[in-house]
Amino acid sequence: MTYKRVLVILLTILMFPLEGCWDRKELNQLGIAVAIGIDSAPNNQLKVTAQVVIPAQIAQNNSSKNVGSNVTLFEAVAPTLTEAIQMITEISPRRIYLGHIKMFILGEAFARKGIADVVETMVRAPQTRADYYVAVAKGRRAEEILQITTPLESIPANKLFTSLEASSEDWAPTIKITVDELLHNLLTNGRPVLTGIRIVGDYQEGIGDSPRNFETSKPATQLQFTGLAYFKKDRLIGWLDEVESRGYNYINNRVDQMVGHTDLPGGGRFGMHVLRTDTKVKVILDEGEPTFKVIVSIKGRITEVQKTSQNVRTSNNLRHLEKLASAKLAQLMKSSVESTRRRFKMDVFGFGQFVHEAYPKVWKSLEHEWDRVFMNAKIDYDVNVSIGKVGTLLGTFQDVMRE
C-alpha cells in the first residue's frame, strides 16, 4: 500500500467524528433583528423592543404592490438586556438574531439613568458586529421611534442607518457613532455625545401601516436626526442645539462636508459648499494654566450668490468673502463653547482630552477639578477659509442681467 493511499484512508477516518458548527442555526429558525430599542421599565427593569424583518412580506413586496409592513416589533421586560431578548422567544416564533442590527436606540429617560451596562452587553454579545449606529430618542421612548414606518424605505432601521450616515457626512450638526466608538469614548474621555432622533408630525399617524404615511406625497409623520445628546460618564446630561452641535463637530474635526451661507455687510449673501476641513487644537501652558488655540483650515467652493453686485471672480472680492466666512465660523465656535459653558458649567467639547494628550502630567493634577478650571480657560480661534472654485455662471450670468 502506497504512502498516499495510507494518508487518504487516515484522513477519511478522522473526518467521521467531526461535527458541524456547534451554534449553527438554519435561516428559517431565526428572526433577523435590524434595530433594538432600550427603555426604562418599573421595578428597575428594562424594556427591550426588537424591530424584526418579516421575510415572507419582503418577498411578496418585491414581486407585487406593497401590501403591508416589512417589519414587526417584539417587546419584553426583564432585569437585564440578555434576559429580555431571550424572553422575546415566548412571543416570537423564531429566535432573535442580532448579527444584522443597523440601529441601537436609547430612550431619553433611560439614557439619563446610565447606559454603560447595556453598551457593555451589546459589545459582549457574540452575534453582533460593531458597525451599527447608536442614537438617543429626544423626548421620546425608543419603542415609539421604532414604531414609526418610513415610506421610502420598507425597513425603517435601514432608513435611519442610511439617513444618519448621509447627514453626518454632509450636514455638520449630526454625528455617527458606532457602539465600539461609544464604548471607547466612555473608557477614555468619559464625555461621549450621540445624535438625537425625534418624531416630527402626528405620532399616531406614523404607527403601523397608516395610509397617510404611505399614500400621500407628504407623510404625516417622519423621523428626524437633530442635535447632540451630551453625556457625563454614562448619563445623559442635556442636549446641544443645532448651532452648538455644529461647533462641537468643527472643533473635534468631525465635519466632512457642509453647505452654509454668509451674509454680506451691504446686503445679499453667498452660499458655500465646504469640501474639506481640518481642525487642530493646540494646548499652550500659561503659568501652568492651559490655554487653547483652535486652528481650522477649510477648502470650499461658492454655490450661490444672492442680491449683490460684487463680482466674486475678482481676487480682491474673493479674499473678502474668505475673510467673512472665516470670521463667521470663528464666531460660531466661540458662541457654541460659551453657550455650553453657561448652560452646563462643564467641558462639553472635550478640551480636557487635548490637555491629557499634550501634557499628561499636567492633566493628572487638573483632572479632578477640570470643569472649574475650564470655565475660565482662554480659547482662541484661528480659521482660514480658502475658496478654490467659483464656477463660471456666478461671474457672468448675473452681471449680464444687471447690465
PDB file of N, CA and C in Angstrom, residues 28 61 73 101 220 247 263 291 342:
ATOM      1  N   ASN A  28     -34.384  29.772   8.546  1.00  0.00           N
ATOM      2  CA  ASN A  28     -35.812  29.808   8.849  1.00  0.00           C
ATOM      3  C   ASN A  28     -36.105  29.611  10.332  1.00  0.00           C
ATOM      4  N   ASN A  61     -43.536  41.750  -1.304  1.00  0.00           N
ATOM      5  CA  ASN A  61     -43.460  43.139  -1.752  1.00  0.00           C
ATOM      6  C   ASN A  61     -42.504  43.326  -2.921  1.00  0.00           C
ATOM      7  N   LEU A  73     -42.622  44.272  15.475  1.00  0.00           N
ATOM      8  CA  LEU A  73     -41.960  44.592  16.731  1.00  0.00           C
ATOM      9  C   LEU A  73     -42.273  43.534  17.777  1.00  0.00           C
ATOM     10  N   ILE A 101     -27.996  44.024  13.054  1.00  0.00           N
ATOM     11  CA  ILE A 101     -28.535  45.257  13.628  1.00  0.00           C
ATOM     12  C   ILE A 101     -27.962  46.468  12.894  1.00  0.00           C
ATOM     13  N   ALA A 220     -47.414  62.057   7.084  1.00  0.00           N
ATOM     14  CA  ALA A 220     -47.915  62.712   8.293  1.00  0.00           C
ATOM     15  C   ALA A 220     -46.891  62.659   9.420  1.00  0.00           C
ATOM     16  N   GLY A 247     -20.753  73.573  16.106  1.00  0.00           N
ATOM     17  CA  GLY A 247     -19.491  73.996  16.705  1.00  0.00           C
ATOM     18  C   GLY A 247     -18.724  72.832  17.299  1.00  0.00           C
ATOM     19  N   ASP A 263     -23.808  86.141   5.217  1.00  0.00           N
ATOM     20  CA  ASP A 263     -24.444  87.398   4.826  1.00  0.00           C
ATOM     21  C   ASP A 263     -23.373  88.462   4.566  1.00  0.00           C
ATOM     22  N   THR A 291      -4.133  77.011  28.021  1.00  0.00           N
ATOM     23  CA  THR A 291      -4.947  77.815  27.107  1.00  0.00           C
ATOM     24  C   THR A 291      -4.990  77.070  25.777  1.00  0.00           C
ATOM     25  N   ARG A 342     -22.132  78.280  29.889  1.00  0.00           N
ATOM     26  CA  ARG A 342     -23.182  78.869  30.732  1.00  0.00           C
ATOM     27  C   ARG A 342     -24.210  77.833  31.145  1.00  0.00           C
TER      28      ARG A 342
END
